[in-house]
Coordinates of C-alpha atoms in Angstrom, one line a residue:
Chain A
G480 CA 0.0 0.0 0.0
E481 CA 0.9 3.7 -0.1
N482 CA 3.5 5.1 2.3
V483 CA 4.1 8.8 2.7
E484 CA 7.4 10.1 4.3
Q485 CA 7.6 13.7 5.5
H486 CA 10.6 15.8 6.4
P487 CA 11.6 17.5 8.6
S488 CA 9.6 16.6 11.7
T489 CA 10.3 20.0 13.2
L490 CA 11.2 23.3 11.5
S491 CA 12.0 26.6 13.2
V492 CA 12.2 29.8 11.1
Q493 CA 12.4 33.5 11.8
E494 CA 9.3 35.6 10.9
G495 CA 9.6 36.7 7.3
D496 CA 11.7 33.7 6.2
S497 CA 10.5 30.9 3.9
A498 CA 9.7 27.4 5.1
V499 CA 9.8 24.3 3.0
I500 CA 8.4 20.9 3.9
K501 CA 9.0 17.8 1.7
C502 CA 7.1 14.6 1.2
T503 CA 7.7 11.5 -0.8
Y504 CA 5.2 8.8 -1.7
S505 CA 5.6 5.2 -2.8
D506 CA 2.5 4.4 -4.9
S507 CA 2.7 5.6 -8.5
A508 CA -1.1 5.4 -8.7
S509 CA -1.5 8.2 -6.2
N510 CA -2.6 11.4 -8.0
Y511 CA -4.1 13.7 -5.3
F512 CA -1.9 15.4 -2.8
P513 CA -3.4 17.7 -0.1
W514 CA -1.7 19.6 2.6
Y515 CA -3.4 20.1 6.0
K516 CA -2.6 22.6 8.8
Q517 CA -3.5 21.5 12.3
E518 CA -3.3 23.9 15.3
L519 CA -3.0 22.4 18.7
G520 CA -6.2 20.6 19.7
K521 CA -8.0 21.6 16.5
R522 CA -9.2 19.8 13.4
P523 CA -6.9 19.5 10.3
Q524 CA -7.7 22.1 7.8
L525 CA -6.9 21.9 4.1
I526 CA -4.6 24.7 3.0
I527 CA -3.8 23.7 -0.5
D528 CA -3.9 20.6 -2.7
I529 CA -2.5 19.5 -6.1
R530 CA -3.4 16.9 -8.6
S531 CA -1.0 14.9 -10.7
N532 CA -1.7 16.7 -13.9
V533 CA -0.3 19.9 -12.4
G534 CA 3.3 20.6 -11.5
E535 CA 2.8 23.6 -9.3
K536 CA 0.0 25.5 -7.6
K537 CA 0.1 28.8 -5.7
D538 CA -2.3 30.5 -3.3
Q539 CA -0.9 33.8 -1.9
R540 CA 2.0 32.9 0.3
I541 CA 1.6 29.1 -0.1
A542 CA 2.7 27.0 -3.0
V543 CA 3.0 23.3 -3.6
T544 CA 5.2 21.6 -6.2
L545 CA 4.9 18.0 -7.5
N546 CA 7.5 15.9 -9.2
K547 CA 5.7 12.7 -10.4
T548 CA 8.9 11.1 -11.7
A549 CA 10.6 11.4 -8.4
K550 CA 7.4 10.8 -6.4
H551 CA 7.8 13.8 -4.2
F552 CA 5.9 17.0 -3.5
S553 CA 6.7 20.0 -1.4
L554 CA 5.0 22.8 0.5
H555 CA 6.5 26.3 0.3
I556 CA 5.5 29.0 2.7
T557 CA 6.9 32.5 2.0
E558 CA 7.1 35.5 4.3
T559 CA 6.2 33.4 7.3
Q560 CA 4.2 34.9 10.1
P561 CA 3.7 33.7 13.7
E562 CA 0.2 32.5 12.9
D563 CA 1.7 30.0 10.5
S564 CA 3.0 28.1 13.5
A565 CA 1.2 24.8 13.5
V566 CA 1.7 21.1 12.5
Y567 CA 1.5 20.6 8.8
F568 CA 0.6 17.2 7.3
C569 CA 1.0 16.1 3.7
A570 CA -1.2 13.3 2.3
A571 CA -1.7 11.2 -0.8
S572 CA -4.6 9.3 -2.3
T573 CA -5.6 7.8 -5.6
N574 CA -8.5 8.8 -7.8
G575 CA -9.5 5.3 -8.9
G576 CA -11.4 2.4 -7.5
S577 CA -14.0 2.7 -4.9
Q578 CA -12.0 4.1 -2.0
G579 CA -10.7 7.6 -1.3
N580 CA -8.8 7.4 2.0
L581 CA -5.9 9.7 2.6
I582 CA -2.5 8.3 3.7
F583 CA -0.8 11.0 5.8
G584 CA 2.8 11.8 6.5
K585 CA 3.8 12.0 10.2
G586 CA 3.7 15.8 10.2
T587 CA 6.0 18.8 10.5
K588 CA 5.8 21.1 13.5
L589 CA 6.6 24.6 12.2
S590 CA 7.5 27.3 14.7
V591 CA 7.8 30.9 13.4
K592 CA 9.7 33.1 15.8
P593 CA 8.8 36.8 15.9
Chain B
D693 CA -16.5 25.5 10.6
S694 CA -16.2 22.6 8.1
G695 CA -19.8 21.5 8.3
V696 CA -18.8 18.2 9.8
T697 CA -20.0 17.6 13.3
Q698 CA -18.8 15.1 15.9
T699 CA -20.1 14.2 19.4
P700 CA -19.1 14.0 22.1
K701 CA -16.2 16.4 22.2
H702 CA -14.6 14.7 25.1
L703 CA -15.0 11.2 26.5
I704 CA -13.4 9.8 29.6
T705 CA -13.9 6.1 30.4
A706 CA -12.2 3.1 31.9
T707 CA -10.4 0.1 30.5
G708 CA -12.6 -2.6 29.3
Q709 CA -15.5 -0.3 28.5
R710 CA -17.3 0.3 25.2
V711 CA -18.0 3.8 23.7
T712 CA -19.7 5.1 20.6
L713 CA -18.5 8.2 18.7
R714 CA -20.8 9.9 16.3
C715 CA -20.2 11.9 13.1
S716 CA -22.5 13.8 10.8
P717 CA -21.0 14.6 7.4
R718 CA -21.4 17.9 5.5
S719 CA -24.7 18.3 3.7
G720 CA -24.5 16.4 0.4
D721 CA -21.4 14.4 1.3
L722 CA -21.9 10.6 1.0
S723 CA -18.4 9.4 2.1
V724 CA -17.4 9.3 5.7
Y725 CA -13.8 8.5 6.9
W726 CA -12.6 7.8 10.4
Y727 CA -9.0 8.7 11.4
Q728 CA -7.2 8.1 14.7
Q729 CA -4.6 10.6 16.0
S730 CA -2.5 9.4 18.9
L731 CA -0.1 11.6 20.9
D732 CA 2.8 12.6 18.7
Q733 CA 1.4 10.4 15.9
G734 CA 0.1 11.4 12.5
L735 CA -3.4 10.7 11.3
Q736 CA -4.1 7.0 10.8
F737 CA -6.9 5.9 8.5
L738 CA -9.3 3.5 10.2
I739 CA -12.3 3.0 7.9
Q740 CA -14.4 4.5 5.0
Y741 CA -18.1 4.3 4.4
Y742 CA -19.9 5.5 1.3
N743 CA -23.7 5.8 1.2
G744 CA -24.1 3.2 3.9
E745 CA -21.6 0.7 2.5
E746 CA -18.1 0.0 3.8
R747 CA -15.5 0.9 1.1
A748 CA -12.1 0.7 2.7
K749 CA -10.4 -0.5 5.8
G750 CA -7.1 0.7 7.2
N751 CA -5.4 0.0 10.5
I752 CA -8.6 -0.7 12.4
L753 CA -8.5 -3.1 15.3
E754 CA -11.0 -6.0 15.5
R755 CA -12.4 -4.4 18.7
F756 CA -13.4 -1.4 16.7
S757 CA -16.4 -1.3 14.3
A758 CA -18.3 1.4 12.4
Q759 CA -21.5 1.9 10.4
Q760 CA -23.2 4.5 8.3
F761 CA -26.9 5.0 8.7
P762 CA -29.5 5.9 6.0
D763 CA -29.4 9.6 7.0
L764 CA -25.6 9.3 6.3
H765 CA -24.4 9.9 9.9
S766 CA -21.8 7.4 11.1
E767 CA -20.9 5.8 14.4
L768 CA -17.5 4.4 15.4
N769 CA -17.8 1.8 18.2
L770 CA -14.8 1.0 20.3
S771 CA -15.0 -1.9 22.7
S772 CA -12.8 -3.6 25.3
L773 CA -11.0 -0.3 25.6
E774 CA -7.3 -0.3 26.4
L775 CA -5.1 2.6 27.6
G776 CA -3.5 2.7 24.2
D777 CA -6.8 3.6 22.6
S778 CA -6.6 7.1 24.1
A779 CA -6.5 9.4 21.2
L780 CA -8.2 12.0 19.1
Y781 CA -10.7 10.5 16.7
F782 CA -11.6 12.5 13.7
C783 CA -14.2 11.9 11.0
A784 CA -14.0 13.5 7.6
S785 CA -16.5 13.7 4.8
S786 CA -16.3 14.1 1.0
P787 CA -18.9 14.0 -1.7
Q788 CA -17.5 11.0 -3.6
Q789 CA -16.2 7.5 -2.7
R790 CA -13.1 7.9 -4.8
G791 CA -10.1 9.9 -3.9
G792 CA -9.2 13.3 -5.4
H793 CA -11.9 15.2 -3.5
T794 CA -11.3 17.5 -0.5
Q795 CA -12.0 15.8 2.8
Y796 CA -13.4 18.1 5.4
F797 CA -12.6 17.2 9.0
G798 CA -14.8 17.4 12.0
P799 CA -13.6 18.9 15.3
G800 CA -12.8 15.4 16.7
T801 CA -13.6 13.5 19.8
R802 CA -10.9 13.2 22.5
L803 CA -11.0 9.8 24.1
T804 CA -9.2 9.2 27.4
V805 CA -9.1 5.7 28.7
L806 CA -8.1 5.5 32.4

């Protein structure tokens, strides 16, 4: 089955710097890759997603890139702010068959220092 | 607010007991997913239901079971509880059974087994 590896597990940056989180996946059939942000004790919230027919997607300060050949995708946050501090999870799923569950990476705890 | 509701918010019980967690999906969503999040762990997929039918199983213990009712709400039953079952349990919903669609998470139920 699918396996998603996520690095780093913790990341500390200064306010205004950029942050990059990387994930790799094992199943070449995976074609949907969402990123979730989870604040302490709260629900995971989708911040951006990408499908395998696209190489890059941007939404204001957040961007995701996908390299299907290498089976990895990355989250880029520019001009980080203290409110970006949270745990970020990458995930993968396929768009075929009769199931749609997400396989998550183990998360990256991002700390943005003012 | 994602539109997904979960009750109860907190649950404290003893080892060996049985509990039921409830989830109501977003209006119009037919798929419900259950995920377990233990301390310092990522999100582990447990089970998926679509329009009342089981569609996929992940790392769900035999002591755990779930169902989805005609009104599309879902219940996760956990029995013979052990200390290690203490975790946050999230449900998520999406409109389709296949992957590639945004999954919206509920606020979670925090289960504490003493």
